[in-house]
Amino acid sequence: MKKILVSDKLAEDGINYLNEQSGIQVHIQTGLSEDELCGIIGDYDALLIRSDTKVTKKVLQAATNLKVVGRAGIGVDNVDIPAATEQGIIVMNTPDANATTTAELAIAHMFSLSRNLPEASQSVRAGKWERSQLVGAEINHKTFAILGFGTIGRLAAKRAVGLGMRVIAYDPFVTPDIFEECGAQSVDLETLVKEADYLTLHCPMIEKTRGIIGAEQLKMMKKTAMLINCARGGLVDEAALYDALKQGEIAKAALDVYETEPP
C-alpha cells in the first residue's frame, strides 16, 4: 500500500479522486513547519503540494521513501529541484492548472486599471460623485505586452487580440510560429517594456528571472504604462516599483502576488 501525504489544501474533488484509487492511502496534514514535515515525510511514497509547502533540501534528505513530488499548479520554485534530482525523486506539475483563470485575471486587472474601478469604488463609498475626475481609457488599439509566452501568456494574448489590441511578447524559448498562431509579435525585452501600454508578467520564477522588472526597466516604460503581475512576486523589484509609481515613471500597477506573502 502506497502512502500519499497532502500537505496543502486541495480541492475536495481531487481528494475524493485520490481516495477512490486502489492501493493507496491518503493522509492530509496541512500547515506543517519544515521540521514537522521532516519528522513524518520518511513514511510517504508521494507528496502532493501547492505553493505553501517548501520542499527544501532538508525535507528531501529526510524523505527516504519518497518517489514523487506532485505540484498542484504550475510553478515549482518552492521545490529544491537539484536536490530532488540528486535523490532520484520525480517532481511533477500541472501545466494547465489555473491557466485560463490567470489569463482572465490579467485581463480583468487591465480593465480595472484602465477604467479606474478601484478609485471609483472608493469614491462612491466615501459619498462622492467624481465622474469627470475618473474618466477611464479605452484599450482598443493599445499595446498589450506579455513577458513570458507559455500557456498563460498565450491565452492572455488571444484574449487581447480579441479585444482589438496590438500584442507583443518576449520569450527566448518560444519559436516564431507560436507567436504567429496567437496573433503576437515577438520582440526583445527592451522593446517590450518601451512599447507597452500594459505590461503583464507570465514567466516562471527562477534565478534568471528574479527582479527581471527592476528600476532600469521601469524607467524605460511610458509614463502612462500600467504593470500587471499575476505570476510571482519576485519577478518585480517591489522597492523600485514603489519608487516608479511615486515618481510618476509609470501610471499604475496591479499585483496579485508579492515577494513576501502575505505582504
XYZ file of C-alpha atoms in Angstrom:
263
model
C 0.000 0.000 0.000
C 1.490 3.312 -1.145
C 1.112 6.322 1.126
C 0.473 9.862 -0.128
C 0.850 12.964 2.009
C -1.201 16.016 1.034
C 0.436 18.946 2.823
C -1.515 21.840 1.286
C -5.235 22.404 0.876
C -6.534 20.762 -2.299
C -9.982 20.802 -3.861
C -12.395 18.281 -2.381
C -12.933 16.684 -5.801
C -9.210 15.998 -6.049
C -9.064 14.392 -2.621
C -12.121 12.275 -3.429
C -10.498 11.104 -6.641
C -7.389 10.000 -4.760
C -9.447 8.156 -2.163
C -11.235 6.260 -4.895
C -7.980 4.776 -6.205
C -6.938 1.317 -5.076
C -3.577 0.572 -3.491
C -3.000 3.986 -1.902
C -3.606 5.648 1.430
C -4.152 9.411 1.511
C -3.136 11.417 4.564
C -3.871 15.146 4.839
C -1.733 17.313 7.116
C -1.539 20.990 6.245
C 0.302 23.899 7.810
C 3.389 21.864 8.676
C 6.658 23.569 9.549
C 9.859 22.370 7.889
C 10.829 20.374 10.984
C 7.354 18.855 11.297
C 7.418 17.824 7.650
C 10.890 16.318 8.070
C 9.605 14.300 11.003
C 6.940 12.464 9.000
C 7.968 12.594 5.331
C 10.051 9.421 5.591
C 6.847 7.375 5.842
C 5.487 8.513 2.485
C 5.911 7.469 -1.138
C 4.438 10.649 -2.618
C 3.934 14.259 -1.559
C 1.217 16.489 -3.024
C 1.646 20.223 -2.548
C 0.540 23.621 -3.755
C 2.584 26.759 -3.109
C 2.651 26.901 0.699
C 4.782 23.828 1.347
C 8.506 24.430 0.864
C 10.208 21.225 -0.231
C 13.745 22.072 0.807
C 16.896 20.002 0.598
C 16.493 19.223 4.299
C 12.998 17.868 3.693
C 14.137 15.803 0.726
C 17.025 14.305 2.674
C 14.516 13.130 5.292
C 12.262 11.675 2.592
C 13.878 8.229 2.489
C 10.939 6.537 0.718
C 9.720 9.419 -1.410
C 9.322 8.706 -5.140
C 7.471 11.757 -6.403
C 6.510 15.327 -5.516
C 3.334 16.452 -7.267
C 2.672 20.193 -7.537
C -0.999 21.111 -7.987
C -0.192 24.165 -10.063
C 2.406 25.425 -12.486
C 5.347 26.909 -10.595
C 7.806 24.618 -8.829
C 10.005 27.329 -7.313
C 9.053 26.042 -3.852
C 10.811 22.728 -4.575
C 14.594 22.243 -4.498
C 14.798 20.674 -7.953
C 18.570 19.917 -7.906
C 18.238 18.159 -4.542
C 15.260 16.138 -5.779
C 17.107 15.193 -8.952
C 20.142 14.107 -6.932
C 17.951 11.735 -4.927
C 16.052 10.419 -7.955
C 12.761 11.968 -6.840
C 10.434 12.949 -9.664
C 8.936 16.444 -9.499
C 5.726 16.908 -11.466
C 3.460 19.887 -12.034
C 0.127 20.551 -13.734
C 0.974 23.000 -16.541
C -2.609 23.884 -17.472
C -3.907 24.259 -13.927
C -5.479 27.701 -13.416
C -4.117 28.821 -16.788
C -7.419 30.197 -18.053
C -8.205 31.691 -14.652
C -4.870 33.514 -14.503
C -5.082 34.798 -18.073
C -8.583 36.121 -17.402
C -7.410 37.719 -14.157
C -4.686 39.610 -16.027
C -7.295 40.908 -18.477
C -9.590 41.828 -15.568
C -6.781 43.818 -13.938
C -6.201 45.634 -17.225
C -9.854 46.681 -17.385
C -9.845 47.670 -13.726
C -6.780 49.874 -14.120
C -7.990 51.409 -17.374
C -11.440 52.285 -16.059
C -10.237 53.492 -12.622
C -12.504 50.959 -10.917
C -10.726 50.859 -7.514
C -10.667 54.651 -7.288
C -14.292 54.933 -8.425
C -15.434 52.363 -5.874
C -13.644 54.172 -3.058
C -15.050 57.498 -4.217
C -18.665 56.316 -4.217
C -18.236 54.583 -0.859
C -16.995 57.905 0.514
C -20.194 59.583 -0.672
C -18.536 61.398 -3.575
C -19.544 61.678 -7.240
C -16.349 62.281 -9.244
C -17.318 61.276 -12.757
C -15.204 63.883 -14.506
C -12.096 63.110 -12.423
C -12.285 59.362 -13.006
C -12.734 59.123 -16.754
C -11.276 55.836 -17.981
C -9.324 54.958 -21.096
C -10.177 52.624 -23.968
C -7.923 49.639 -24.552
C -8.707 49.298 -28.260
C -5.508 49.581 -30.357
C -3.349 49.821 -27.225
C -0.249 47.638 -26.871
C -0.575 44.584 -24.632
C 2.943 43.394 -23.793
C 3.468 39.890 -22.412
C 6.609 38.799 -20.578
C 6.651 35.011 -20.746
C 4.770 33.222 -23.522
C 3.866 29.870 -22.013
C 0.322 28.553 -21.637
C -0.963 31.542 -19.651
C 0.773 34.138 -21.792
C -0.686 32.617 -24.950
C -4.205 32.536 -23.517
C -3.869 36.170 -22.457
C -2.606 37.070 -25.939
C -5.614 35.522 -27.665
C -7.969 37.421 -25.404
C -6.159 40.712 -26.003
C -6.240 40.156 -29.765
C -9.989 39.611 -29.476
C -10.255 42.987 -27.760
C -8.632 44.723 -30.725
C -5.251 45.233 -29.110
C -1.769 45.084 -30.546
C 0.028 42.211 -28.805
C 3.788 41.908 -28.388
C 5.632 39.303 -26.341
C 9.073 38.310 -25.132
C 10.118 34.723 -24.505
C 13.503 33.456 -25.739
C 12.348 29.825 -25.534
C 9.335 30.068 -27.846
C 9.518 29.512 -31.598
C 8.240 32.179 -34.053
C 5.310 30.073 -35.249
C 3.806 30.015 -31.737
C 3.784 33.814 -31.568
C 2.170 33.976 -35.000
C -0.523 31.437 -34.070
C -1.546 33.619 -31.136
C -1.508 36.886 -33.062
C 1.506 38.229 -31.195
C 4.709 39.860 -32.390
C 7.944 38.568 -30.886
C 10.204 41.350 -29.571
C 13.214 41.683 -27.278
C 12.822 42.637 -23.626
C 13.836 46.269 -24.084
C 11.318 46.783 -26.897
C 8.661 45.051 -24.826
C 8.923 47.410 -21.872
C 9.364 50.538 -24.008
C 6.309 49.939 -26.184
C 3.957 48.520 -23.542
C 0.751 50.276 -22.631
C 0.041 47.292 -20.412
C 2.894 45.018 -19.349
C 1.723 41.682 -17.964
C 4.077 39.095 -16.452
C 3.605 35.371 -17.070
C 7.072 33.835 -16.730
C 8.326 31.338 -14.133
C 10.251 32.429 -11.068
C 13.822 31.178 -11.451
C 17.128 32.795 -10.587
C 17.469 34.331 -14.074
C 14.052 35.967 -13.886
C 14.268 37.254 -10.306
C 13.897 41.034 -10.485
C 13.551 40.950 -14.276
C 11.451 44.097 -13.945
C 13.569 46.496 -11.926
C 14.431 50.170 -11.824
C 16.124 50.089 -15.248
C 13.125 48.538 -16.985
C 10.605 50.740 -15.189
C 12.447 53.885 -16.304
C 12.128 52.685 -19.916
C 8.340 52.418 -19.731
C 5.852 55.031 -20.825
C 4.617 57.321 -18.073
C 1.103 56.163 -18.982
C 2.017 52.459 -18.851
C 0.480 50.014 -16.397
C 2.098 46.907 -14.904
C 0.221 43.673 -14.122
C 1.784 40.770 -12.244
C -0.209 37.566 -11.781
C 2.860 35.300 -11.860
C 5.377 35.513 -8.996
C 6.200 38.419 -6.708
C 9.960 38.117 -7.038
C 9.817 38.937 -10.741
C 9.349 42.602 -9.864
C 11.669 44.674 -7.701
C 8.949 45.959 -5.392
C 11.051 48.804 -3.945
C 11.822 50.014 -7.470
C 8.146 49.702 -8.416
C 7.130 51.786 -5.399
C 9.602 54.493 -6.397
C 8.453 54.392 -10.031
C 4.817 54.843 -9.025
C 5.626 57.581 -6.509
C 7.737 59.484 -9.032
C 5.252 59.059 -11.873
C 7.551 56.954 -14.039
C 4.616 54.619 -14.736
C 0.923 55.219 -14.146
C -0.377 52.218 -12.196
C 0.252 48.631 -11.150
C -1.942 45.662 -10.248
C -0.285 42.922 -8.205
C -1.826 39.537 -7.480
C 1.438 38.247 -5.978
C 4.143 39.614 -3.692
C 7.738 38.799 -2.930
C 6.719 38.124 0.678
C 3.290 36.584 1.159
C 1.195 37.630 2.909
C 2.505 41.150 2.304
